mmCIF file of C-alpha atoms in Angstrom:
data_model
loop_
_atom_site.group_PDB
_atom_site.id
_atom_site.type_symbol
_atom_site.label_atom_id
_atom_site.label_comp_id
_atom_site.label_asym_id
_atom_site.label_seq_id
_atom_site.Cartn_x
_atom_site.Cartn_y
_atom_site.Cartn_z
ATOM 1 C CA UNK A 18 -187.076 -157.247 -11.687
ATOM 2 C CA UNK A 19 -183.575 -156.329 -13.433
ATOM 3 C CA UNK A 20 -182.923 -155.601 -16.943
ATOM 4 C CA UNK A 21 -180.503 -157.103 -19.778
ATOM 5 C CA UNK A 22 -177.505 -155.643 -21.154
ATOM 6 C CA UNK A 23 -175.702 -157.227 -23.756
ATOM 7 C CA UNK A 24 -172.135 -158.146 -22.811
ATOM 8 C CA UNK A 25 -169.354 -157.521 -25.660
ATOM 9 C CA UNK A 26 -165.858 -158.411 -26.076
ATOM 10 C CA UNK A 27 -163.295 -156.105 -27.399
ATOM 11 C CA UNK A 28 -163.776 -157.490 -30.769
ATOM 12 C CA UNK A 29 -167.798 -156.500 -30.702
ATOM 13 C CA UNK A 30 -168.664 -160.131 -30.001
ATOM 14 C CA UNK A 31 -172.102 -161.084 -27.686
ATOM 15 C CA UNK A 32 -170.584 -163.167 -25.067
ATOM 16 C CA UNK A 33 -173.352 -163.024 -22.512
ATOM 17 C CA UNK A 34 -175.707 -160.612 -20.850
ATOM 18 C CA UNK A 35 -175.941 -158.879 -17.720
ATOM 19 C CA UNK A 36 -178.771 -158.017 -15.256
ATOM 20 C CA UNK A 37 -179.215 -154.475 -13.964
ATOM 21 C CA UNK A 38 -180.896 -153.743 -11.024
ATOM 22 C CA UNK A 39 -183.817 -151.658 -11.673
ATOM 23 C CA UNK A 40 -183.451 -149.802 -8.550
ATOM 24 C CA UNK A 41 -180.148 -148.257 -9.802
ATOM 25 C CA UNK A 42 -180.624 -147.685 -13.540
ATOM 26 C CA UNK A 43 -184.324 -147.490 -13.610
ATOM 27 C CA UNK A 44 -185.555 -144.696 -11.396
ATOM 28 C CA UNK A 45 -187.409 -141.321 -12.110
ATOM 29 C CA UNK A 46 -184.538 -138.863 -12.891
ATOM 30 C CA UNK A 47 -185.327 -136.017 -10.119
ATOM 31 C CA UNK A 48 -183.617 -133.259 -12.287
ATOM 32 C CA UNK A 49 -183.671 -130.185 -9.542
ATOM 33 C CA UNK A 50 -182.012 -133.096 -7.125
ATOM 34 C CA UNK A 51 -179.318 -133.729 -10.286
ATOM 35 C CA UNK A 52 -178.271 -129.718 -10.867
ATOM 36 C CA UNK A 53 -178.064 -129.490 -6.675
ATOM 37 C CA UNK A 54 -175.748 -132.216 -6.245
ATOM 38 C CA UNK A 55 -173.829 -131.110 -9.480
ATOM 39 C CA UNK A 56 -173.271 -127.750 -8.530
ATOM 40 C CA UNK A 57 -172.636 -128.659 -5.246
ATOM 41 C CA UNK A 58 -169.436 -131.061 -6.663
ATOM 42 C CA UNK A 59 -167.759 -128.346 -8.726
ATOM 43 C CA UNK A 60 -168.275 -125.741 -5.998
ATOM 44 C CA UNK A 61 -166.440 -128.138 -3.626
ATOM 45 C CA UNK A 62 -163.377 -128.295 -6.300
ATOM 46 C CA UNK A 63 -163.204 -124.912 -6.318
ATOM 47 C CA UNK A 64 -159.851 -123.955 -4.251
ATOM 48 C CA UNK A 65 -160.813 -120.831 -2.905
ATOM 49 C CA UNK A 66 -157.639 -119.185 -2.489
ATOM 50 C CA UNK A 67 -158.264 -115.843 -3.945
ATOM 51 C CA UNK A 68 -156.543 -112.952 -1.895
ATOM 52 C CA UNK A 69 -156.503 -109.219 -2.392
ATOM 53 C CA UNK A 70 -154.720 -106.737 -0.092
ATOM 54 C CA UNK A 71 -156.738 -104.491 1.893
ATOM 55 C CA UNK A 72 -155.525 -100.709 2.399
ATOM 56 C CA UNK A 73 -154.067 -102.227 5.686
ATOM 57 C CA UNK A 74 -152.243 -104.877 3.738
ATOM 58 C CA UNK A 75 -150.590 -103.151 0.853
ATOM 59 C CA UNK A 76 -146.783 -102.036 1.330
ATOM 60 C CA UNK A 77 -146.194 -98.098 2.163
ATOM 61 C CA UNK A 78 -146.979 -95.637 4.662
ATOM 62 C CA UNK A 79 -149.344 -93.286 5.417
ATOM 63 C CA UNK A 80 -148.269 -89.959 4.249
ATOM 64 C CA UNK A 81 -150.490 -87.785 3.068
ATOM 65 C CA UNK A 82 -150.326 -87.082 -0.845
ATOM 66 C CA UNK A 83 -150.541 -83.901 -0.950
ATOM 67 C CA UNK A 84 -152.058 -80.895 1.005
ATOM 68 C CA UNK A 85 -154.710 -80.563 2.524
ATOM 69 C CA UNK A 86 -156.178 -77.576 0.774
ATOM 70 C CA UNK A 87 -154.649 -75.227 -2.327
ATOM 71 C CA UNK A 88 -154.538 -77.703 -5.150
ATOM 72 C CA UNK A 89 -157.578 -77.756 -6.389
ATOM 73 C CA UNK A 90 -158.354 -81.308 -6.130
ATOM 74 C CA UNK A 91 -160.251 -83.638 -3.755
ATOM 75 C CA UNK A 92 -158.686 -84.253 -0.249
ATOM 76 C CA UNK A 93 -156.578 -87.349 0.146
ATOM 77 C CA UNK A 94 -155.327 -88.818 3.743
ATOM 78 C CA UNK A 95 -153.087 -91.531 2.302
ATOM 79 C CA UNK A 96 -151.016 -92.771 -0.481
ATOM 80 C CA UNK A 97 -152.430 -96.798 0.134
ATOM 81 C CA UNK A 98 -156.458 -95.615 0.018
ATOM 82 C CA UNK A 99 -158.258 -97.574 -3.012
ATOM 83 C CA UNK A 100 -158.883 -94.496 -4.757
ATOM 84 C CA UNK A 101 -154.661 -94.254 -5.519
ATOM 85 C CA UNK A 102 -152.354 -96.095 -7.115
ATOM 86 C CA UNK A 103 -151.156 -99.169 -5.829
ATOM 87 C CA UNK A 104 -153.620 -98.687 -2.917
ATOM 88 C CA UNK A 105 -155.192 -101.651 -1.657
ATOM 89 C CA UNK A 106 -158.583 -103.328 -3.092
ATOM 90 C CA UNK A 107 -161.563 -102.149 -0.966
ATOM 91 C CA UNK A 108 -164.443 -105.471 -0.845
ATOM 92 C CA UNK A 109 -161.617 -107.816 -2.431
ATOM 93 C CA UNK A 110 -161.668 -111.432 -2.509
ATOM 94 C CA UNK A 111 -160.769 -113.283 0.746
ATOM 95 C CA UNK A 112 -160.186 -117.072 1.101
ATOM 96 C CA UNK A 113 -163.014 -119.159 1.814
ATOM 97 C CA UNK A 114 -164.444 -122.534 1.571
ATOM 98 C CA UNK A 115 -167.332 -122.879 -1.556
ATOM 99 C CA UNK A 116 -168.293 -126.481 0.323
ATOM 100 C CA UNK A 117 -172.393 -126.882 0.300
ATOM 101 C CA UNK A 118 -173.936 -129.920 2.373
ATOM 102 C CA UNK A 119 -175.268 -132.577 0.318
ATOM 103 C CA UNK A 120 -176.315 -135.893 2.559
ATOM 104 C CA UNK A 121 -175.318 -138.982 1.035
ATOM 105 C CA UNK A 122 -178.528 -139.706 0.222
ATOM 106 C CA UNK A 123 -178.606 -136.929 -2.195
ATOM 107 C CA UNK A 124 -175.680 -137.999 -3.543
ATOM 108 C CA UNK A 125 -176.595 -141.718 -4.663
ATOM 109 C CA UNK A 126 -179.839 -140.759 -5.669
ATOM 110 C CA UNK A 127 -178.203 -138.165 -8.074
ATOM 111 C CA UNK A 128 -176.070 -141.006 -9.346
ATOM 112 C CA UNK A 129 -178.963 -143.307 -9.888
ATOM 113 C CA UNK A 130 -181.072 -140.308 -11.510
ATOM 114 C CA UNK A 131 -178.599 -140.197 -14.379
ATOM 115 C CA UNK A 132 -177.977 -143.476 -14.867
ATOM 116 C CA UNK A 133 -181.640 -144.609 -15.338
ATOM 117 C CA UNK A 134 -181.164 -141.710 -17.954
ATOM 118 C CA UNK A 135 -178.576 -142.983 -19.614
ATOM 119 C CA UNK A 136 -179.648 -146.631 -19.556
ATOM 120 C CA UNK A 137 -183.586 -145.299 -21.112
ATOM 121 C CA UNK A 138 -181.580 -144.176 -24.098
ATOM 122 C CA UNK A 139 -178.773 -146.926 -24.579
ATOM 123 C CA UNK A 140 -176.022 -145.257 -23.655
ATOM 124 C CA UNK A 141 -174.638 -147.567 -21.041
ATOM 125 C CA UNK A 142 -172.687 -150.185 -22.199
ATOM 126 C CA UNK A 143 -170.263 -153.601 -20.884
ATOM 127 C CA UNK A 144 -167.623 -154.531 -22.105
ATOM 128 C CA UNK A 145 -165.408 -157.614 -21.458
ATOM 129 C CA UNK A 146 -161.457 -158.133 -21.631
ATOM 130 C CA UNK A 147 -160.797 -154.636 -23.157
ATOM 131 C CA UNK A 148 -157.069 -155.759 -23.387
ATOM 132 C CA UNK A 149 -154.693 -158.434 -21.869
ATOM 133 C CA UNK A 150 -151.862 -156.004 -22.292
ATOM 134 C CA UNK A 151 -151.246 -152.073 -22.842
ATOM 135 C CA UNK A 152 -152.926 -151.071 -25.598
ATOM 136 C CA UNK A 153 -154.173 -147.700 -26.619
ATOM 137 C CA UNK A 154 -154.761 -148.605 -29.807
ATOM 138 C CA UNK A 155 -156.825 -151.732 -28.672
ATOM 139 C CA UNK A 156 -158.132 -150.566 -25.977
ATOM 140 C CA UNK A 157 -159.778 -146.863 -27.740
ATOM 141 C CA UNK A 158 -161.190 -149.652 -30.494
ATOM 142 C CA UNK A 159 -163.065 -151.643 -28.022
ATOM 143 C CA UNK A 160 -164.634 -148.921 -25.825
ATOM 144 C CA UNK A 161 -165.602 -147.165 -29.239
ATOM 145 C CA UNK A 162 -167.343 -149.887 -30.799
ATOM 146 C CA UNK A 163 -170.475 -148.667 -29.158
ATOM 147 C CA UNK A 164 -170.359 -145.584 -29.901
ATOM 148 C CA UNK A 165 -168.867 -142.258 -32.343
ATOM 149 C CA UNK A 166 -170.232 -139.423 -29.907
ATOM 150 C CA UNK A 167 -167.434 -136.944 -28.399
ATOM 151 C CA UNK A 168 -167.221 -137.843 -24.833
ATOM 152 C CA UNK A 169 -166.785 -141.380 -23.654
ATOM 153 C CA UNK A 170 -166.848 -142.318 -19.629
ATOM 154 C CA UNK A 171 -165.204 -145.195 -19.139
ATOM 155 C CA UNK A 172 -165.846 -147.167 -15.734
ATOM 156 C CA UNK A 173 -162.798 -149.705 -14.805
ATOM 157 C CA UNK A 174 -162.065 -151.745 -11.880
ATOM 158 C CA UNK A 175 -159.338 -150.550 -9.518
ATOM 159 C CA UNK A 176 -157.671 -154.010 -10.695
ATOM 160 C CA UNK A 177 -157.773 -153.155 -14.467
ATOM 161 C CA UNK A 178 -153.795 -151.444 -14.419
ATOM 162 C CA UNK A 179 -153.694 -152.537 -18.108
ATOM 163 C CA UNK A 180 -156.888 -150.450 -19.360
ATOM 164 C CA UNK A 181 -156.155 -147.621 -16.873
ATOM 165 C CA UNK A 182 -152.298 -147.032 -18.578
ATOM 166 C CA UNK A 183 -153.962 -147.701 -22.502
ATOM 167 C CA UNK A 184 -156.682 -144.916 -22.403
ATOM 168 C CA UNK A 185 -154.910 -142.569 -19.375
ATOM 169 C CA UNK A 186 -154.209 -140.410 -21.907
ATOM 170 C CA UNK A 187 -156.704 -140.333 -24.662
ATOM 171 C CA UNK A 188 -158.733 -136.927 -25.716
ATOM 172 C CA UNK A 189 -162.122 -137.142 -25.126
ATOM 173 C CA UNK A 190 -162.317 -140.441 -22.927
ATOM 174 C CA UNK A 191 -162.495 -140.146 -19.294
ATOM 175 C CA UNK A 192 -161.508 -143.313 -17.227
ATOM 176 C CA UNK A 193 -162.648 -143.353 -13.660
ATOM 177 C CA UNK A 194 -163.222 -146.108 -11.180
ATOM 178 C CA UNK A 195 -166.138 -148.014 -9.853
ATOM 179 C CA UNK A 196 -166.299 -146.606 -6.361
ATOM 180 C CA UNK A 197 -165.504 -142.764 -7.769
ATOM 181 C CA UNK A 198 -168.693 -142.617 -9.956
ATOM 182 C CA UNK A 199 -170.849 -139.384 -9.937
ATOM 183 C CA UNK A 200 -173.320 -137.929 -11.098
ATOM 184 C CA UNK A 201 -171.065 -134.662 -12.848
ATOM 185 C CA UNK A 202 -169.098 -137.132 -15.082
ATOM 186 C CA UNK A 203 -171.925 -139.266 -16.501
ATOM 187 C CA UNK A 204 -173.617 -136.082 -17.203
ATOM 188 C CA UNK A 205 -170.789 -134.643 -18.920
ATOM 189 C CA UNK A 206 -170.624 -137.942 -20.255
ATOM 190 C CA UNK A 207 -172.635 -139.195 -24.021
ATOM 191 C CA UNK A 208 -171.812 -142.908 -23.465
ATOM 192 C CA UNK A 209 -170.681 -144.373 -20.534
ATOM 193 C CA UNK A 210 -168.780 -147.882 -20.819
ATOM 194 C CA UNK A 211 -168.222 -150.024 -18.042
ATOM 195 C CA UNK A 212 -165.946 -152.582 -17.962
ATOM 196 C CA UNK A 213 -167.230 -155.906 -16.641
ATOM 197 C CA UNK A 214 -165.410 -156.639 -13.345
ATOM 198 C CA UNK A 215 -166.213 -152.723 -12.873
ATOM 199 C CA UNK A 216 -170.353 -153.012 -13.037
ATOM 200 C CA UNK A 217 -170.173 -155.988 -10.772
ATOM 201 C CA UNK A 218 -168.145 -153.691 -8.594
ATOM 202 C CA UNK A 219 -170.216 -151.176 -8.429
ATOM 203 C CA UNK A 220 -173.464 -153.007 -8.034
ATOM 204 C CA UNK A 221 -172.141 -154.542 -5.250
ATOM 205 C CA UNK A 222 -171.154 -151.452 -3.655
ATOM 206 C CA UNK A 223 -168.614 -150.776 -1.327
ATOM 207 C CA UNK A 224 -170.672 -151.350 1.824
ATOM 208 C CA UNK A 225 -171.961 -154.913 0.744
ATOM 209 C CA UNK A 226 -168.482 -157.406 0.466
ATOM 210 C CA UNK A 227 -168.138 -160.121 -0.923
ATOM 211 C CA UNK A 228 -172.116 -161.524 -0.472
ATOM 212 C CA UNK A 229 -172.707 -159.025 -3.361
ATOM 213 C CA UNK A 230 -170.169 -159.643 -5.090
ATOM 214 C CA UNK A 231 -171.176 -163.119 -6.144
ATOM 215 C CA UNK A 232 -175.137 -162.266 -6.128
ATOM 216 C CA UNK A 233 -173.619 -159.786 -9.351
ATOM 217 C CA UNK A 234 -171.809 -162.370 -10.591
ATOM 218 C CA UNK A 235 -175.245 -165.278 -10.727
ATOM 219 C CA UNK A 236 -176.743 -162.448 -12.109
ATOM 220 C CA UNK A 237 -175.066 -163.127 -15.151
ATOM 221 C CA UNK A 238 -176.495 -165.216 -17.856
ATOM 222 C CA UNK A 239 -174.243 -166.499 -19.991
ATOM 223 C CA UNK A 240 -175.175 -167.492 -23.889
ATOM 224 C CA UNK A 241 -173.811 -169.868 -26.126
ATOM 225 C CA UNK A 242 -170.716 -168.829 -28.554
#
């Protein structure tokens, strides 16, 4: 069982439809399995680089401040303690790696979760032939046909150099590939538009070749002009 999406050029012309595979963009979205895998991805872009210098760490000696006793204030042993100026940072950030363990499994079933989402409330869309040459112009006018909302995703094939350099740039549209899609940027996402050549790659998946690859592509049903 597969559903239809309508296929549109970059003028907003029907020129065919495409199946989707139910088991990708018609699945219970498993929201506590969405926010894990989500949070896991931005903790793992975090660089985790933060340093502070201990007492041991900070340039200086170790003289004493002051004496001992006779000055009325609290003892001191040394000029670097946290308590003093320019001391070090006592319980200060170290390096470290923010990486959590999410299986693969997790992962695509993250991705499918809010795609199924998307695709319940007609947010996913195809497009064909965004432009035969660099356009931004063009190209911004035929992944906006769909839709006005702020955030556009837009899903190309790692062949597509033409629509990659038109929209590179553009505010509010993010271009990605087929075989980098995740679950963070269709969330962050209100539309997401795929490209044709990119849904057929990513269908097929990276795992499958080229038997896929041309089960996408009779998938297909073409309709008359």
């Amino acid at each position: 069982m597969s559903l239809s999406l309508d296929i549109k050029d970059a003028t907003g012309k029907k020129t065919g439809t495409f199946a989707l595979p139910t088991e990708i963009f018609d699945v219970q979205a498993n929201v506590p399995l969405i926010h894990q895998v989500v949070t896991a991805q931005l903790a793992a872009a975090r660089q985790g680089s933060h340093k502070a210098k201990n007492r041991g760490e900070v340039s200086g000696g170790g003289k004493k401040p002051f004496k001992q006793k006779g000055t009325g204030r609290a003892r001191q042993g040394s000029t670097r303690s946290p308590n003093q100026r320019h001391g070090g940072v006592a319980h200060g950030p170290v390096p470290r790696l923010y990486d959590q363990r999410t299986p693969k499994k997790m992962i695509a079933a993250a991705l499918r979760g809010v795609l199924s989402d998307r695709q319940r409330n007609e947010r996913i869309h195809v497009v064909e032939g965004i432009v035969s040459t660099p356009s931004t112009k063009a190209a911004l006018a035929a992944v906006r046909q769909f839709s006005d909302r702020k955030k556009v995703l837009v899903v190309v094939a790692r062949s597509e150099n033409d629509v990659w350099r038109s929209l590179r740039s553009v505010q509010d549209v993010h271009l990605i590939v087929a075989d980098q899609l995740n679950a963070y940027d269709v969330v962050v996402s209100d539309d997401v538009v795929f490209s044709h050549d990119a849904i057929k790659d990513f269908i097929a998946g990276p795992a499958k070749g080229k038997a896929a690859t041309a089960v996408a592509r009779e998938s297909e049903v073409e309709v008359s002009a």
